[in-house]
Coordinates of C-alpha atoms in Angstrom, one line a residue:
X274 CA 22.5 55.4 -26.3
X275 CA 22.6 52.7 -28.9
X276 CA 19.4 52.4 -30.9
X277 CA 18.5 48.7 -30.6
X278 CA 15.2 46.9 -31.1
X279 CA 14.2 45.1 -27.9
X280 CA 13.0 42.2 -30.0
X281 CA 16.5 41.7 -31.3
X282 CA 18.3 42.2 -28.0
X283 CA 19.5 39.0 -26.3
X284 CA 20.9 40.3 -23.0
X285 CA 17.9 42.3 -21.7
X286 CA 18.1 44.0 -18.4
X287 CA 15.7 45.8 -16.0
X288 CA 16.6 49.2 -17.4
X289 CA 15.9 48.1 -20.9
X290 CA 12.3 47.2 -20.0
X291 CA 11.8 50.4 -18.1
X292 CA 12.9 52.5 -21.1
X293 CA 10.2 51.0 -23.3
X294 CA 7.6 53.6 -24.3
X295 CA 4.7 51.3 -23.4
X296 CA 5.9 50.4 -19.8
X297 CA 4.6 52.5 -17.0
X298 CA 6.2 51.6 -13.7
X299 CA 6.6 53.6 -10.4
X300 CA 9.3 51.3 -9.0
X301 CA 6.9 48.6 -7.7
X302 CA 8.4 45.9 -9.9
X303 CA 11.8 44.6 -11.0
X304 CA 12.2 43.0 -14.4
X305 CA 14.7 40.1 -14.5
X306 CA 15.6 38.1 -17.5
X307 CA 14.3 34.6 -17.1
X308 CA 16.7 31.7 -17.6
X309 CA 14.1 29.9 -19.9
X310 CA 14.0 31.9 -23.1
X311 CA 11.8 31.1 -26.0
X312 CA 12.8 31.2 -29.7
X313 CA 10.0 33.6 -30.6
X314 CA 9.8 35.8 -27.5
X315 CA 11.9 37.7 -25.0
X316 CA 10.9 36.6 -21.5
X317 CA 11.3 38.7 -18.3
X318 CA 10.2 37.7 -14.8
X319 CA 8.1 40.5 -13.2
X320 CA 9.2 40.6 -9.5
X321 CA 7.8 42.6 -6.6
X322 CA 10.5 45.2 -5.6
X323 CA 10.0 44.4 -1.9
X324 CA 10.6 40.7 -2.6
X325 CA 13.8 41.5 -4.4
X326 CA 15.0 43.6 -1.3
X327 CA 14.3 40.6 0.9
X328 CA 16.1 38.3 -1.5
X329 CA 19.3 40.5 -1.5
X330 CA 19.2 41.9 2.1
X331 CA 17.6 39.0 3.9
X332 CA 15.1 38.9 6.7
X333 CA 15.1 37.6 10.3
X334 CA 13.1 34.4 10.9
X335 CA 13.2 33.0 14.4
X336 CA 16.6 34.7 15.0
X337 CA 18.1 33.5 11.8
X338 CA 18.7 35.6 8.7
X339 CA 17.3 34.0 5.6
X340 CA 17.3 35.1 2.0
X341 CA 14.0 34.0 0.4
X342 CA 14.1 33.7 -3.3
X343 CA 11.9 36.4 -5.1
X344 CA 9.1 34.5 -6.9
X345 CA 7.9 36.1 -10.1
X346 CA 4.4 37.6 -10.0
X347 CA 4.1 37.3 -13.8
X348 CA 6.1 36.6 -16.9
X349 CA 6.4 39.4 -19.4
X350 CA 6.7 38.0 -23.0
X351 CA 7.6 40.3 -25.8
X352 CA 7.0 38.5 -29.1
X353 CA 9.7 38.9 -31.8
X354 CA 7.3 38.4 -34.7
X355 CA 6.8 41.5 -36.8
X356 CA 3.3 42.6 -37.7
X357 CA 2.4 45.0 -40.5
X358 CA -1.1 45.6 -39.2
X359 CA -2.8 45.3 -35.8
X360 CA -5.3 42.9 -37.3
X361 CA -2.5 40.4 -37.9
X362 CA -1.4 40.6 -34.2
X363 CA -5.1 40.1 -33.2
X364 CA -5.2 37.0 -35.3
X365 CA -2.1 35.7 -33.7
X366 CA -3.4 36.3 -30.2
X367 CA -6.7 34.6 -31.1
X368 CA -4.7 31.5 -32.0
X369 CA -3.2 31.4 -28.5
X370 CA -6.7 31.7 -27.0
X371 CA -7.8 28.6 -28.9
X372 CA -4.9 26.6 -27.3
X373 CA -5.8 28.0 -23.9
X374 CA -9.5 27.1 -24.3
X375 CA -8.6 23.6 -25.6
X376 CA -6.2 22.6 -22.9
X377 CA -7.6 24.5 -19.9
X378 CA -5.9 26.1 -16.9
X379 CA -4.5 22.8 -15.8
X380 CA -2.4 22.4 -18.8
X381 CA -1.4 25.8 -20.1
X382 CA 0.1 28.9 -18.4
X383 CA -2.7 31.4 -18.9
X384 CA -1.8 34.7 -20.4
X385 CA -3.2 38.1 -21.1
X386 CA -2.0 39.3 -24.5
X387 CA -1.9 43.0 -25.4
X388 CA -0.9 44.9 -28.5
X389 CA 1.2 48.0 -28.2
X390 CA 2.8 50.6 -30.5
X391 CA 6.5 50.6 -30.0
X392 CA 9.2 53.0 -31.0
X393 CA 12.9 52.5 -30.6
X394 CA 15.0 55.2 -29.0
X395 CA 16.1 58.0 -31.3
X396 CA 14.3 60.6 -33.2
X397 CA 12.4 59.9 -36.4
X398 CA 11.9 56.3 -35.6
X399 CA 8.6 54.9 -36.9
X400 CA 6.0 53.4 -34.6
X401 CA 5.7 49.6 -34.8
X402 CA 3.1 47.1 -33.7
X403 CA 4.3 44.6 -31.0
X404 CA 2.4 41.8 -29.4
X405 CA 3.1 41.1 -25.7
X406 CA 1.7 39.0 -23.0
X407 CA 1.6 38.9 -19.2
X408 CA 1.7 35.2 -18.4
X409 CA 1.1 33.1 -15.3
X410 CA 4.4 32.1 -13.7
X411 CA 4.6 28.3 -13.5
X412 CA 6.9 26.8 -10.8
X413 CA 8.4 23.3 -11.3
X414 CA 10.9 21.4 -13.5
X415 CA 11.2 21.0 -17.2
X416 CA 9.6 17.8 -18.6
X417 CA 11.9 16.8 -21.4
X418 CA 9.7 14.8 -23.8
X419 CA 12.8 13.1 -25.2
X420 CA 14.0 11.9 -21.9
X421 CA 13.3 8.6 -20.2
X422 CA 10.6 8.6 -17.5
X423 CA 11.9 5.8 -15.4
X424 CA 11.1 5.7 -11.7
X425 CA 14.4 7.2 -10.5
X426 CA 14.2 10.0 -13.0
X427 CA 10.7 11.0 -11.8
X428 CA 11.9 10.7 -8.2
X429 CA 14.8 13.1 -8.9
X430 CA 12.4 15.6 -10.5
X431 CA 10.0 15.4 -7.6
X432 CA 12.8 15.9 -5.1
X433 CA 14.2 18.9 -7.0
X434 CA 10.7 20.5 -7.2
X435 CA 10.1 20.1 -3.5
X436 CA 13.5 21.5 -2.6
X437 CA 12.9 24.6 -4.7
X438 CA 9.2 25.2 -4.7
X439 CA 7.7 23.1 -1.9
X440 CA 4.6 21.0 -2.2
X441 CA 1.4 22.8 -1.1
X442 CA -0.5 19.5 -0.9
X443 CA 2.1 17.6 1.0
X444 CA 2.1 14.8 -1.5
X445 CA 4.2 11.7 -1.1
X446 CA 6.3 10.7 -4.1
X447 CA 3.8 7.9 -4.9
X448 CA 0.9 10.3 -4.9
X449 CA 2.8 12.9 -6.9
X450 CA 3.6 10.3 -9.6
X451 CA 0.0 9.3 -9.6
X452 CA -1.0 12.9 -10.2
X453 CA 1.6 13.2 -13.0
X454 CA 0.1 10.2 -14.8
X455 CA -3.5 11.5 -14.4
X456 CA -2.4 14.9 -15.7
X457 CA -0.7 13.2 -18.7
X458 CA -3.9 11.2 -19.4
X459 CA -6.0 14.4 -19.3
X460 CA -3.6 16.4 -21.4
X461 CA -3.5 13.7 -24.2
X462 CA -7.3 13.5 -24.3
X463 CA -7.6 17.3 -24.5
X464 CA -4.9 17.5 -27.2
X465 CA -6.6 14.9 -29.4
X466 CA -10.0 16.6 -29.0
X467 CA -8.6 20.0 -29.8
X468 CA -6.7 18.8 -32.8
X469 CA -9.8 17.2 -34.3
X470 CA -12.1 20.1 -33.4
X471 CA -9.8 23.1 -34.3
X472 CA -7.0 21.7 -36.5
X473 CA -4.4 23.3 -34.3
X474 CA -1.5 21.9 -32.1
X475 CA 1.0 23.8 -30.0
X476 CA 4.7 23.0 -29.9
X477 CA 5.1 20.2 -27.4
X478 CA 8.6 19.2 -28.6
X479 CA 10.7 22.2 -27.7
X480 CA 12.9 21.8 -24.6
X481 CA 11.4 23.8 -21.8
X482 CA 7.9 24.0 -23.3
X483 CA 6.4 21.5 -20.8
X484 CA 6.7 22.0 -17.1
X485 CA 6.0 19.5 -14.2
X486 CA 4.5 21.5 -11.4
X487 CA 4.7 20.8 -7.6
X488 CA 1.1 19.5 -7.7
X489 CA 2.1 17.0 -10.4
X490 CA 0.4 18.7 -13.4
X491 CA 2.0 19.0 -16.8
X492 CA 1.7 22.6 -18.1
X493 CA 2.6 24.1 -21.5
X494 CA 4.4 27.5 -21.0
X495 CA 5.3 28.3 -24.6
X496 CA 2.2 28.7 -26.8
X497 CA 3.6 31.0 -29.6
X498 CA 4.4 28.3 -32.1
X499 CA 1.1 26.9 -33.1
X500 CA 0.8 24.6 -36.2
X501 CA -2.0 23.6 -38.4
X502 CA -2.7 19.8 -38.4
X503 CA -3.4 18.8 -42.0
X504 CA -4.0 15.2 -42.9
X505 CA -2.1 15.0 -46.2
X506 CA 1.2 13.8 -47.4
X507 CA 3.1 17.1 -47.0
X508 CA 5.4 17.3 -43.9
X509 CA 5.1 21.0 -43.0
X510 CA 7.7 23.0 -41.1
X511 CA 7.6 26.2 -39.1
X512 CA 9.3 29.4 -40.1
X513 CA 12.6 28.0 -38.9
X514 CA 12.4 24.8 -40.9
X515 CA 11.4 22.5 -38.0
X516 CA 8.7 19.8 -38.5
X517 CA 7.0 21.0 -35.4
X518 CA 3.5 19.5 -36.0
X519 CA 4.8 16.0 -36.6
X520 CA 7.2 16.2 -33.7
X521 CA 4.5 17.4 -31.3
X522 CA 2.3 14.5 -32.3
X523 CA 5.3 12.2 -31.7
X524 CA 5.6 13.8 -28.2
X525 CA 2.0 12.8 -27.5
X526 CA 2.8 9.2 -28.4
X527 CA 5.9 9.3 -26.2
X528 CA 3.9 10.5 -23.2
X529 CA 1.4 7.8 -23.7
X530 CA 4.2 5.1 -23.8
X531 CA 6.5 6.5 -21.1
X532 CA 4.1 8.1 -18.6
X533 CA 1.0 6.0 -19.1
X534 CA 2.8 2.8 -19.9
X535 CA 0.6 1.7 -22.7
X536 CA 1.1 0.9 -26.4
X537 CA 0.2 3.6 -28.9
X538 CA -3.0 2.7 -30.9
X539 CA -1.7 2.9 -34.5
X540 CA -5.2 2.3 -35.8
X541 CA -6.2 5.8 -34.4
X542 CA -6.4 8.3 -37.3
X543 CA -3.9 10.8 -35.7
X544 CA -1.1 8.2 -35.1
X545 CA -1.9 6.1 -38.2
X546 CA -1.3 9.2 -40.4
X547 CA 1.5 11.0 -38.6
X548 CA 3.5 8.1 -37.3
X549 CA 3.5 6.2 -40.5
X550 CA 7.0 4.8 -41.2
X551 CA 7.5 6.6 -44.5
X552 CA 6.4 9.9 -43.1
X553 CA 8.5 9.6 -39.9
X554 CA 11.5 9.0 -42.2
X555 CA 10.8 12.3 -44.0
X556 CA 10.4 14.0 -40.6
X557 CA 13.8 12.7 -39.5
X558 CA 15.5 14.1 -42.7
X559 CA 13.9 17.5 -42.1
X560 CA 14.9 17.4 -38.4
X561 CA 18.5 16.7 -39.3
X562 CA 18.6 19.5 -41.8
X563 CA 17.2 21.9 -39.1
X564 CA 19.8 21.0 -36.6
X565 CA 22.6 21.2 -39.2
X566 CA 21.4 24.7 -40.1
X567 CA 21.3 25.8 -36.5
X568 CA 24.3 23.9 -35.1
X569 CA 26.2 27.2 -34.9
X570 CA 23.7 28.5 -32.4
X571 CA 21.9 30.8 -34.9

């Protein structure tokens, strides 16, 4: 058996998870690689084994055999970040809890983090500290912050969500869009309050980080790239060289303009500082360098 670190493995399968020393499973669950993968974590859908059987073998409903899609019970996230001490992993997890507390259940996929000692297969391998999380599964469609939220686009998203996930409240399209706008308003208010209170902002700019739910809520599902918000002239980047703080604040402005249909208040401290023309030009240069460095898919 090849000795491979699960944090470096891209094509993870059910058997890879079952072999992990910290997984205890009696066959009740099936682990399936999720199509939305984060840059800093390996994501597996946790499915009920009976649901998978129904998905593959089908079941009779009113004389017709149907194949209901197995819906994840949870999402297992294995974070790729290396920690030398458990205290460092605890500090990382505490940052996630700050984001959860600031945004609330309506706007973030709640997660239970846990720290494990992990050892790769093979004798003599040292034990390592790994941070994991069991996260709420969020149904819906990706809200691309760099897209255009015109009426037809929202209608297409709504139709796609209803076709795949249904609408538990039986909303009309008009009511659903109204809920989306209310959710965007609430999210922006909470983000601004959290930034000023804690000095943290999550990554809002990554594709797939924000999900539109069947109820019309906007939820953040990737919280493991949190940035400090510092009001100085330095444009900071994350560990991959992306100006994530500035771009996330730009997303807030985009949501205000596109979903709420209002002009951004450039007199407000947050936007006045981070959307200043000279600063945004610096951000653009760093963004271009980032994409040039990662254009090969690294």
